Amino acid sequence: MKINNIDYRTIWPDPANPKIIRIIDQRHLPHRLVIEELKNVEDFAKAISEMHVRGAGLIGATAGFGMYSAILCATRDNVDEVLRTAAKKLIATRPTAANLAWAVNRQLAAVSGDGDLADKSAVLFETAIRIADEDADFCRRIGEHGLEIIREISTRKKGEPVNILTHCNAGWLAFVDYGSATAPIYAAHRAGIKVHVWVDETRPWLQGAKLTAWELKEEGVPHTLIADNTGGHLMQHKQVDLVIVGTDRTTYTGDVANKIGTYLKALAARDNNIPFYVALPSSTFDWRIRDGIGEIPIEERPGDEIKFVTGRNASGRIETVAIAPPATKTANYAFDVTPARLITGLITERGVCQAAEPEILGLYPEKRGTPGKQGG
Ligand code: MRU
């Protein structure tokens, strides 16, 4: 997608030295575009856990390249141990996003056979590139399928703008390209369908205010930033036609873990008869988990993320300021689970389906009878 009219992805190998992997350090957006170079597995683990990169698909792609980076420091004698340690380190960085373990396990499987160090290194590089390309391609296809949902509403509204509410950032910055929730929006905008996006600010990290609003501005998509608690009011006043959100982990029964606050939007949407869709590439399904609320691990992050905010002050300097009494206790749950019954449909790279086991397995028949196995 575009930054200042130039096409970017969120992660790519340095063309002059592919052993170095480049990322957009998202902590500085929307104020500054900072490109960071990752050179060893510690850099990768830090970039994921401290959210230089974030979002399900991008976390997976970063972990894929992280495994490649790890082997560059291995010798013939310790390669298996180096990869095992790197896998453990990367998987521990963020517990909720399914794509993380999925990408790491895919890399481990790719080099599980025979082969010397150079062969394995080449395989890890090729697989990391494949994971990234696939992520971009799957998101592009999610856009094509989701476009039809928006087109139908636009036709019903006789060409009046379709008002779409989204939460957090399931945009291209959360993936390698296109995004999941935003892909249908970009596709509709490019097809000449009038859309307008309500952007939830998304406390405490403010991914909506900082990232989604910036992305939509760069692509010229009309949008309005709203405080997190505004969606219900807008829905009651018929100012929302459709909700599309992303997900960090989805059970094969259709329960969805997404950024904290998503569940409340789903409840409000149900109360107001507004379609609530979740967009995801298949790498975000967890084929082992049946009960989202009981089984999806919910990441808890440092309380200071709630007690401080960072932004640009009037003189243009980036500052972090406290907004709560220093001794106040905090609870910073990063995600919540929306049960399948509140979801109108899932938009995947293979098409749209109901958030229910038979329909999900209908789209992914190769996963039938394989609970207990990570998808790959
Ligand atoms: O904590 P983050 O920023 O990594 O959370 C991920 C998200 O941005 C959202 O939960 C998003 O809606 C789904 S990720 C595609």
CSV table of N, CA and C in Angstrom, one decimal, residues 170-318:
chain,number,residue,atom,x,y,z
A,170,ALA,N,-6.6,-3.5,11.8
A,170,ALA,CA,-6.5,-4.7,11.0
A,170,ALA,C,-6.3,-4.3,9.6
A,171,GLY,N,-5.4,-3.3,9.4
A,171,GLY,CA,-5.1,-2.7,8.1
A,171,GLY,C,-3.8,-3.3,7.6
A,172,TRP,N,-3.3,-2.7,6.5
A,172,TRP,CA,-2.1,-3.3,5.9
A,172,TRP,C,-0.9,-3.3,6.9
A,173,LEU,N,-0.9,-2.3,7.9
A,173,LEU,CA,0.2,-2.3,8.8
A,173,LEU,C,0.1,-3.5,9.8
A,174,ALA,N,-1.0,-4.2,9.9
A,174,ALA,CA,-1.1,-5.4,10.7
A,174,ALA,C,-0.8,-6.7,10.0
A,175,PHE,N,-0.5,-6.5,8.7
A,175,PHE,CA,-0.2,-7.7,7.8
A,175,PHE,C,1.0,-7.3,7.0
A,176,VAL,N,1.2,-8.0,5.9
A,176,VAL,CA,2.4,-7.6,5.0
A,176,VAL,C,1.9,-6.6,4.0
A,177,ASP,N,0.6,-6.7,3.6
A,177,ASP,CA,0.0,-5.7,2.7
A,177,ASP,C,-1.5,-5.8,2.8
A,178,TYR,N,-2.2,-4.9,2.3
A,178,TYR,CA,-3.7,-4.8,2.2
A,178,TYR,C,-4.5,-4.8,3.5
A,179,GLY,N,-4.1,-5.6,4.4
A,179,GLY,CA,-4.9,-5.8,5.7
A,179,GLY,C,-6.0,-6.8,5.5
A,180,SER,N,-6.6,-7.1,6.7
A,180,SER,CA,-7.8,-8.0,6.6
A,180,SER,C,-9.1,-7.2,6.6
A,181,ALA,N,-9.4,-6.5,7.7
A,181,ALA,CA,-10.6,-5.8,7.8
A,181,ALA,C,-10.6,-4.6,6.7
A,182,THR,N,-9.5,-4.1,6.5
A,182,THR,CA,-9.4,-2.9,5.5
A,182,THR,C,-9.4,-3.4,4.1
A,183,ALA,N,-9.0,-4.6,3.8
A,183,ALA,CA,-8.9,-5.0,2.4
A,183,ALA,C,-10.2,-4.8,1.6
A,184,PRO,N,-11.4,-5.2,2.1
A,184,PRO,CA,-12.6,-5.0,1.4
A,184,PRO,C,-12.9,-3.5,1.2
A,185,ILE,N,-12.5,-2.7,2.2
A,185,ILE,CA,-12.7,-1.2,2.2
A,185,ILE,C,-11.9,-0.6,1.0
A,186,TYR,N,-10.6,-1.0,1.0
A,186,TYR,CA,-9.7,-0.5,-0.1
A,186,TYR,C,-10.2,-1.0,-1.5
A,187,ALA,N,-10.7,-2.2,-1.5
A,187,ALA,CA,-11.2,-2.8,-2.8
A,187,ALA,C,-12.4,-2.0,-3.3
A,188,ALA,N,-13.3,-1.7,-2.3
A,188,ALA,CA,-14.5,-1.0,-2.6
A,188,ALA,C,-14.2,0.5,-3.1
A,189,HIS,N,-13.3,1.1,-2.4
A,189,HIS,CA,-12.9,2.5,-2.7
A,189,HIS,C,-12.3,2.5,-4.1
A,190,ARG,N,-11.5,1.5,-4.4
A,190,ARG,CA,-10.9,1.5,-5.8
A,190,ARG,C,-11.9,1.2,-6.8
A,191,ALA,N,-12.9,0.5,-6.4
A,191,ALA,CA,-14.0,0.1,-7.4
A,191,ALA,C,-15.0,1.3,-7.6
A,192,GLY,N,-14.7,2.4,-6.9
A,192,GLY,CA,-15.6,3.6,-7.1
A,192,GLY,C,-16.8,3.5,-6.2
A,193,ILE,N,-16.9,2.6,-5.3
A,193,ILE,CA,-18.0,2.6,-4.3
A,193,ILE,C,-17.7,3.6,-3.2
A,194,LYS,N,-18.8,4.4,-2.9
A,194,LYS,CA,-18.5,5.4,-1.8
A,194,LYS,C,-18.5,4.7,-0.5
A,195,VAL,N,-17.5,4.9,0.3
A,195,VAL,CA,-17.4,4.3,1.6
A,195,VAL,C,-17.0,5.4,2.6
A,196,HIS,N,-17.3,5.2,3.8
A,196,HIS,CA,-16.9,6.1,4.9
A,196,HIS,C,-16.6,5.2,6.1
A,197,VAL,N,-15.4,5.4,6.7
A,197,VAL,CA,-15.1,4.5,7.8
A,197,VAL,C,-15.1,5.2,9.2
A,198,TRP,N,-15.8,4.7,10.1
A,198,TRP,CA,-15.7,5.1,11.5
A,198,TRP,C,-14.5,4.4,12.2
A,199,VAL,N,-13.5,5.1,12.6
A,199,VAL,CA,-12.3,4.5,13.1
A,199,VAL,C,-12.3,4.6,14.7
A,200,ASP,N,-12.5,3.5,15.3
A,200,ASP,CA,-12.4,3.5,16.8
A,200,ASP,C,-10.9,3.8,17.2
A,201,GLU,N,-10.8,4.7,18.1
A,201,GLU,CA,-9.4,5.1,18.5
A,201,GLU,C,-8.6,3.9,19.1
A,202,THR,N,-9.2,3.1,19.9
A,202,THR,CA,-8.7,1.8,20.4
A,202,THR,C,-7.6,2.0,21.4
A,203,ARG,N,-8.1,2.3,22.6
A,203,ARG,CA,-7.2,2.4,23.8
A,203,ARG,C,-6.8,1.0,24.1
A,204,PRO,N,-5.6,0.8,24.8
A,204,PRO,CA,-4.7,1.9,25.2
A,204,PRO,C,-3.6,2.3,24.2
A,205,TRP,N,-3.4,1.4,23.2
A,205,TRP,CA,-2.3,1.7,22.3
A,205,TRP,C,-2.7,2.6,21.2
A,206,LEU,N,-4.0,2.8,21.0
A,206,LEU,CA,-4.5,3.8,20.0
A,206,LEU,C,-4.1,3.4,18.6
A,207,GLN,N,-4.2,2.1,18.3
A,207,GLN,CA,-3.9,1.7,16.9
A,207,GLN,C,-4.8,2.3,15.9
A,208,GLY,N,-6.1,2.5,16.3
A,208,GLY,CA,-7.0,3.1,15.4
A,208,GLY,C,-6.6,4.6,15.1
A,209,ALA,N,-6.4,5.4,16.1
A,209,ALA,CA,-6.1,6.8,16.0
A,209,ALA,C,-4.7,7.0,15.2
A,210,LYS,N,-3.8,6.1,15.6
A,210,LYS,CA,-2.4,6.3,15.1
A,210,LYS,C,-2.2,5.6,13.8
A,211,LEU,N,-2.8,4.5,13.6
A,211,LEU,CA,-2.4,3.7,12.4
A,211,LEU,C,-3.5,3.6,11.4
A,212,THR,N,-4.7,3.2,11.8
A,212,THR,CA,-5.8,3.1,10.8
A,212,THR,C,-6.1,4.4,10.2
A,213,ALA,N,-6.2,5.5,11.0
A,213,ALA,CA,-6.5,6.8,10.5
A,213,ALA,C,-5.4,7.2,9.5
A,214,TRP,N,-4.2,6.9,9.8
A,214,TRP,CA,-3.1,7.3,8.9
A,214,TRP,C,-3.1,6.5,7.6
A,215,GLU,N,-3.4,5.2,7.7
A,215,GLU,CA,-3.5,4.4,6.5
A,215,GLU,C,-4.6,4.9,5.6
A,216,LEU,N,-5.8,5.1,6.1
A,216,LEU,CA,-6.9,5.5,5.3
A,216,LEU,C,-6.6,6.9,4.7
A,217,LYS,N,-6.0,7.8,5.4
A,217,LYS,CA,-5.6,9.1,4.9
A,217,LYS,C,-4.7,8.9,3.7
A,218,GLU,N,-3.6,8.0,3.8
A,218,GLU,CA,-2.7,7.8,2.7
A,218,GLU,C,-3.4,7.3,1.5
A,219,GLU,N,-4.4,6.5,1.7
A,219,GLU,CA,-5.1,5.9,0.5
A,219,GLU,C,-6.3,6.7,0.1
A,220,GLY,N,-6.6,7.8,0.8
A,220,GLY,CA,-7.6,8.7,0.3
A,220,GLY,C,-9.0,8.2,0.6
A,221,VAL,N,-9.2,7.4,1.6
A,221,VAL,CA,-10.5,6.8,2.0
A,221,VAL,C,-11.1,7.7,3.1
A,222,PRO,N,-12.3,8.2,2.8
A,222,PRO,CA,-13.0,9.1,3.8
A,222,PRO,C,-13.2,8.4,5.1
A,223,HIS,N,-12.9,9.0,6.2
A,223,HIS,CA,-13.0,8.4,7.5
A,223,HIS,C,-13.2,9.4,8.6
A,224,THR,N,-13.6,9.0,9.8
A,224,THR,CA,-13.8,9.8,10.9
A,224,THR,C,-13.3,9.1,12.2
A,225,LEU,N,-12.5,9.7,12.9
A,225,LEU,CA,-12.0,9.1,14.2
A,225,LEU,C,-13.0,9.3,15.3
A,226,ILE,N,-13.3,8.2,16.0
A,226,ILE,CA,-14.2,8.3,17.2
A,226,ILE,C,-13.6,7.7,18.4
A,227,ALA,N,-14.0,8.3,19.6
A,227,ALA,CA,-13.6,7.7,20.8
A,227,ALA,C,-14.2,6.3,20.9
A,228,ASP,N,-13.5,5.4,21.7
A,228,ASP,CA,-13.9,4.0,21.7
A,228,ASP,C,-15.4,3.7,22.0
A,229,ASN,N,-16.0,4.6,22.8
A,229,ASN,CA,-17.3,4.3,23.3
A,229,ASN,C,-18.4,4.8,22.5
A,230,THR,N,-18.1,5.3,21.3
A,230,THR,CA,-19.0,6.0,20.4
A,230,THR,C,-19.9,5.1,19.6
A,231,GLY,N,-19.4,3.9,19.2
A,231,GLY,CA,-20.0,3.1,18.2
A,231,GLY,C,-21.4,2.8,18.5
A,232,GLY,N,-21.8,2.5,19.8
A,232,GLY,CA,-23.2,2.1,20.1
A,232,GLY,C,-24.1,3.2,19.8
A,233,HIS,N,-23.7,4.4,20.1
A,233,HIS,CA,-24.6,5.6,19.8
A,233,HIS,C,-24.8,5.7,18.3
A,234,LEU,N,-23.7,5.6,17.5
A,234,LEU,CA,-23.8,5.7,16.1
A,234,LEU,C,-24.7,4.6,15.5
A,235,MET,N,-24.6,3.4,16.1
A,235,MET,CA,-25.5,2.3,15.6
A,235,MET,C,-26.9,2.6,15.9
A,236,GLN,N,-27.2,3.1,17.1
A,236,GLN,CA,-28.6,3.4,17.4
A,236,GLN,C,-29.2,4.5,16.4
A,237,HIS,N,-28.3,5.4,15.9
A,237,HIS,CA,-28.8,6.4,15.0
A,237,HIS,C,-28.6,6.1,13.6
A,238,LYS,N,-28.5,4.8,13.3
A,238,LYS,CA,-28.4,4.3,11.9
A,238,LYS,C,-27.3,4.9,11.1
A,239,GLN,N,-26.1,5.2,11.8
A,239,GLN,CA,-25.0,5.8,11.1
A,239,GLN,C,-23.9,4.7,10.8
A,240,VAL,N,-24.2,3.5,11.1
A,240,VAL,CA,-23.3,2.4,10.8
A,240,VAL,C,-24.1,1.3,10.0
A,241,ASP,N,-23.5,1.0,8.8
A,241,ASP,CA,-24.2,0.0,7.9
A,241,ASP,C,-23.6,-1.4,8.2
A,242,LEU,N,-22.3,-1.4,8.6
A,242,LEU,CA,-21.6,-2.6,8.6
A,242,LEU,C,-20.4,-2.5,9.6
A,243,VAL,N,-20.1,-3.5,10.3
A,243,VAL,CA,-18.8,-3.6,11.1
A,243,VAL,C,-17.9,-4.6,10.5
A,244,ILE,N,-16.7,-4.2,10.3
A,244,ILE,CA,-15.7,-5.3,9.9
A,244,ILE,C,-14.5,-5.1,10.8
A,245,VAL,N,-14.1,-6.2,11.4
A,245,VAL,CA,-12.9,-6.2,12.3
A,245,VAL,C,-12.0,-7.3,11.9
A,246,GLY,N,-10.8,-7.3,12.4
A,246,GLY,CA,-9.8,-8.4,12.2
A,246,GLY,C,-9.9,-9.4,13.4
A,247,THR,N,-8.9,-10.2,13.4
A,247,THR,CA,-8.8,-11.2,14.5
A,247,THR,C,-7.4,-11.6,14.7
A,248,ASP,N,-7.0,-11.9,15.9
A,248,ASP,CA,-5.7,-12.4,16.2
A,248,ASP,C,-5.7,-14.0,16.4
A,249,ARG,N,-6.8,-14.5,16.7
A,249,ARG,CA,-6.9,-16.0,16.8
A,249,ARG,C,-8.4,-16.4,16.7
A,250,THR,N,-8.7,-17.3,15.8
A,250,THR,CA,-10.1,-17.7,15.6
A,250,THR,C,-10.2,-19.2,15.8
A,251,THR,N,-11.1,-19.7,16.6
A,251,THR,CA,-11.3,-21.1,16.8
A,251,THR,C,-12.0,-21.8,15.5
A,252,TYR,N,-11.8,-23.1,15.4
A,252,TYR,CA,-12.5,-23.7,14.2
A,252,TYR,C,-14.0,-23.8,14.4
A,253,THR,N,-14.5,-23.3,15.6
A,253,THR,CA,-15.9,-23.2,15.8
A,253,THR,C,-16.4,-21.7,15.5
A,254,GLY,N,-15.5,-20.8,15.3
A,254,GLY,CA,-15.9,-19.4,14.9
A,254,GLY,C,-15.8,-18.4,16.0
A,255,ASP,N,-15.3,-18.7,17.2
A,255,ASP,CA,-15.1,-17.7,18.2
A,255,ASP,C,-13.8,-16.9,17.8
A,256,VAL,N,-13.9,-15.6,18.1
A,256,VAL,CA,-12.9,-14.7,17.6
A,256,VAL,C,-12.2,-13.9,18.7
A,257,ALA,N,-10.9,-14.0,18.8
A,257,ALA,CA,-10.2,-13.1,19.7
A,257,ALA,C,-9.7,-11.9,18.9
A,258,ASN,N,-10.0,-10.7,19.4
A,258,ASN,CA,-9.5,-9.5,18.7
A,258,ASN,C,-9.3,-8.5,19.8
A,259,LYS,N,-8.8,-7.3,19.3
A,259,LYS,CA,-8.4,-6.3,20.2
A,259,LYS,C,-9.5,-6.0,21.3
A,260,ILE,N,-9.1,-5.7,22.5
A,260,ILE,CA,-10.0,-5.5,23.6
A,260,ILE,C,-11.0,-4.5,23.2
A,261,GLY,N,-12.3,-4.8,23.5
A,261,GLY,CA,-13.4,-3.8,23.1
A,261,GLY,C,-14.2,-4.3,21.9
A,262,THR,N,-13.7,-5.3,21.2
A,262,THR,CA,-14.4,-5.8,20.0
A,262,THR,C,-15.7,-6.4,20.4
A,263,TYR,N,-15.7,-7.2,21.5
A,263,TYR,CA,-16.9,-7.9,22.0
A,263,TYR,C,-18.1,-6.9,22.2
A,264,LEU,N,-17.7,-5.7,22.8
A,264,LEU,CA,-18.8,-4.7,23.1
A,264,LEU,C,-19.4,-4.2,21.8
A,265,LYS,N,-18.5,-4.1,20.8
A,265,LYS,CA,-19.0,-3.6,19.5
A,265,LYS,C,-19.9,-4.7,18.8
A,266,ALA,N,-19.6,-5.9,19.0
A,266,ALA,CA,-20.4,-7.0,18.5
A,266,ALA,C,-21.8,-7.0,19.2
A,267,LEU,N,-21.8,-6.8,20.5
A,267,LEU,CA,-23.1,-6.8,21.2
A,267,LEU,C,-23.9,-5.6,20.7
A,268,ALA,N,-23.3,-4.5,20.6
A,268,ALA,CA,-24.1,-3.3,20.1
A,268,ALA,C,-24.6,-3.5,18.7
A,269,ALA,N,-23.8,-4.2,17.9
A,269,ALA,CA,-24.2,-4.4,16.5
A,269,ALA,C,-25.4,-5.4,16.5
A,270,ARG,N,-25.3,-6.4,17.3
A,270,ARG,CA,-26.4,-7.4,17.4
A,270,ARG,C,-27.7,-6.7,17.8
A,271,ASP,N,-27.6,-5.8,18.8
A,271,ASP,CA,-28.8,-5.1,19.4
A,271,ASP,C,-29.4,-4.2,18.3
A,272,ASN,N,-28.6,-3.8,17.4
A,272,ASN,CA,-29.1,-2.8,16.4
A,272,ASN,C,-29.2,-3.5,15.0
A,273,ASN,N,-29.2,-4.8,14.9
A,273,ASN,CA,-29.3,-5.5,13.6
A,273,ASN,C,-28.3,-5.1,12.6
A,274,ILE,N,-27.1,-4.9,13.0
A,274,ILE,CA,-26.1,-4.4,12.0
A,274,ILE,C,-25.1,-5.6,11.7
A,275,PRO,N,-24.9,-5.9,10.5
A,275,PRO,CA,-24.0,-7.0,10.2
A,275,PRO,C,-22.6,-6.8,10.7
A,276,PHE,N,-22.1,-7.9,11.4
A,276,PHE,CA,-20.8,-7.8,12.0
A,276,PHE,C,-19.9,-8.9,11.4
A,277,TYR,N,-18.9,-8.5,10.6
A,277,TYR,CA,-18.0,-9.4,9.9
A,277,TYR,C,-16.6,-9.4,10.5
A,278,VAL,N,-16.0,-10.6,10.4
A,278,VAL,CA,-14.6,-10.7,10.9
A,278,VAL,C,-13.8,-11.2,9.7
A,279,ALA,N,-12.7,-10.4,9.3
A,279,ALA,CA,-11.9,-10.8,8.2
A,279,ALA,C,-10.6,-11.4,8.6
A,280,LEU,N,-10.2,-12.6,8.0
A,280,LEU,CA,-9.0,-13.2,8.5
A,280,LEU,C,-8.4,-14.1,7.4
A,281,PRO,N,-7.1,-14.2,7.3
A,281,PRO,CA,-6.5,-15.2,6.5
A,281,PRO,C,-6.5,-16.6,7.3
A,282,SER,N,-6.4,-17.7,6.6
A,282,SER,CA,-6.5,-19.0,7.3
A,282,SER,C,-5.4,-19.2,8.3
A,283,SER,N,-4.3,-18.5,8.2
A,283,SER,CA,-3.2,-18.6,9.1
A,283,SER,C,-3.6,-18.2,10.5
A,284,THR,N,-4.8,-17.5,10.7
A,284,THR,CA,-5.2,-17.0,12.0
A,284,THR,C,-6.2,-18.0,12.7
A,285,PHE,N,-6.6,-19.1,11.9
A,285,PHE,CA,-7.4,-20.1,12.6
A,285,PHE,C,-6.5,-20.9,13.5
A,286,ASP,N,-7.1,-21.2,14.7
A,286,ASP,CA,-6.5,-22.2,15.5
A,286,ASP,C,-7.3,-23.5,15.4
A,287,TRP,N,-6.8,-24.5,14.8
A,287,TRP,CA,-7.5,-25.7,14.5
A,287,TRP,C,-7.6,-26.6,15.6
A,288,ARG,N,-7.0,-26.2,16.8
A,288,ARG,CA,-7.0,-27.1,18.0
A,288,ARG,C,-8.0,-26.7,19.0
A,289,ILE,N,-8.5,-25.4,18.9
A,289,ILE,CA,-9.3,-24.9,20.0
A,289,ILE,C,-10.8,-24.8,19.6
A,290,ARG,N,-11.6,-25.3,20.5
A,290,ARG,CA,-13.1,-25.3,20.2
A,290,ARG,C,-13.7,-24.1,20.9
A,291,ASP,N,-13.3,-23.8,22.2
A,291,ASP,CA,-14.0,-22.8,23.0
A,291,ASP,C,-13.1,-21.6,23.2
A,292,GLY,N,-13.5,-20.5,22.5
A,292,GLY,CA,-12.6,-19.3,22.5
A,292,GLY,C,-12.5,-18.7,23.9
A,293,ILE,N,-13.6,-18.6,24.6
A,293,ILE,CA,-13.6,-17.9,25.9
A,293,ILE,C,-12.7,-18.7,26.9
A,294,GLY,N,-12.9,-20.0,26.8
A,294,GLY,CA,-12.2,-20.8,27.8
A,294,GLY,C,-10.8,-21.1,27.4
A,295,GLU,N,-10.5,-21.1,26.1
A,295,GLU,CA,-9.1,-21.6,25.8
A,295,GLU,C,-8.2,-20.7,25.1
A,296,ILE,N,-8.6,-19.5,24.6
A,296,ILE,CA,-7.7,-18.7,23.9
A,296,ILE,C,-6.9,-17.9,25.0
A,297,PRO,N,-5.6,-17.9,24.9
A,297,PRO,CA,-4.8,-17.2,25.9
A,297,PRO,C,-4.9,-15.7,25.6
A,298,ILE,N,-5.2,-14.9,26.6
A,298,ILE,CA,-5.4,-13.5,26.5
A,298,ILE,C,-4.1,-12.8,27.1
A,299,GLU,N,-3.5,-12.1,26.2
A,299,GLU,CA,-2.2,-11.4,26.6
A,299,GLU,C,-2.6,-10.2,27.6
A,300,GLU,N,-1.8,-10.1,28.7
A,300,GLU,CA,-1.9,-9.0,29.6
A,300,GLU,C,-0.6,-8.2,29.5
A,301,ARG,N,-0.7,-6.9,29.2
A,301,ARG,CA,0.4,-6.1,29.0
A,301,ARG,C,0.7,-5.1,30.1
A,302,PRO,N,1.9,-4.4,30.1
A,302,PRO,CA,2.2,-3.6,31.2
A,302,PRO,C,1.1,-2.5,31.4
A,303,GLY,N,0.8,-2.2,32.7
A,303,GLY,CA,-0.2,-1.2,33.1
A,303,GLY,C,0.2,0.2,32.6
A,304,ASP,N,1.5,0.5,32.5
A,304,ASP,CA,1.9,1.8,32.0
A,304,ASP,C,1.3,2.2,30.7
A,305,GLU,N,0.9,1.2,29.9
A,305,GLU,CA,0.3,1.5,28.6
A,305,GLU,C,-1.0,2.2,28.8
A,306,ILE,N,-1.7,2.0,29.9
A,306,ILE,CA,-3.0,2.6,30.2
A,306,ILE,C,-2.7,4.0,30.9
A,307,LYS,N,-1.7,4.0,31.7
A,307,LYS,CA,-1.5,5.2,32.5
A,307,LYS,C,-0.7,6.4,31.8
A,308,PHE,N,-0.2,6.1,30.7
A,308,PHE,CA,0.6,7.1,29.9
A,308,PHE,C,0.1,7.1,28.5
A,309,VAL,N,0.2,8.3,27.9
A,309,VAL,CA,-0.1,8.4,26.4
A,309,VAL,C,1.1,9.1,25.8
A,310,THR,N,1.4,8.7,24.5
A,310,THR,CA,2.5,9.3,23.8
A,310,THR,C,1.9,10.0,22.6
A,311,GLY,N,2.4,11.2,22.3
A,311,GLY,CA,1.9,11.9,21.1
A,311,GLY,C,2.8,13.1,20.8
A,312,ARG,N,2.4,13.9,19.8
A,312,ARG,CA,3.2,15.1,19.5
A,312,ARG,C,2.7,16.3,20.2
A,313,ASN,N,3.6,17.0,20.8
A,313,ASN,CA,3.1,18.3,21.5
A,313,ASN,C,3.0,19.4,20.5
A,314,ALA,N,2.6,20.6,21.0
A,314,ALA,CA,2.3,21.7,20.1
A,314,ALA,C,3.6,22.2,19.4
A,315,SER,N,4.7,21.9,20.0
A,315,SER,CA,6.0,22.4,19.3
A,315,SER,C,6.6,21.3,18.4
A,316,GLY,N,5.8,20.2,18.2
A,316,GLY,CA,6.2,19.2,17.3
A,316,GLY,C,7.1,18.1,17.9
A,317,ARG,N,7.4,18.1,19.2
A,317,ARG,CA,8.2,17.1,19.9
A,317,ARG,C,7.3,16.0,20.3
A,318,ILE,N,7.8,14.7,20.2
A,318,ILE,CA,7.1,13.6,20.7
A,318,ILE,C,7.3,13.5,22.2
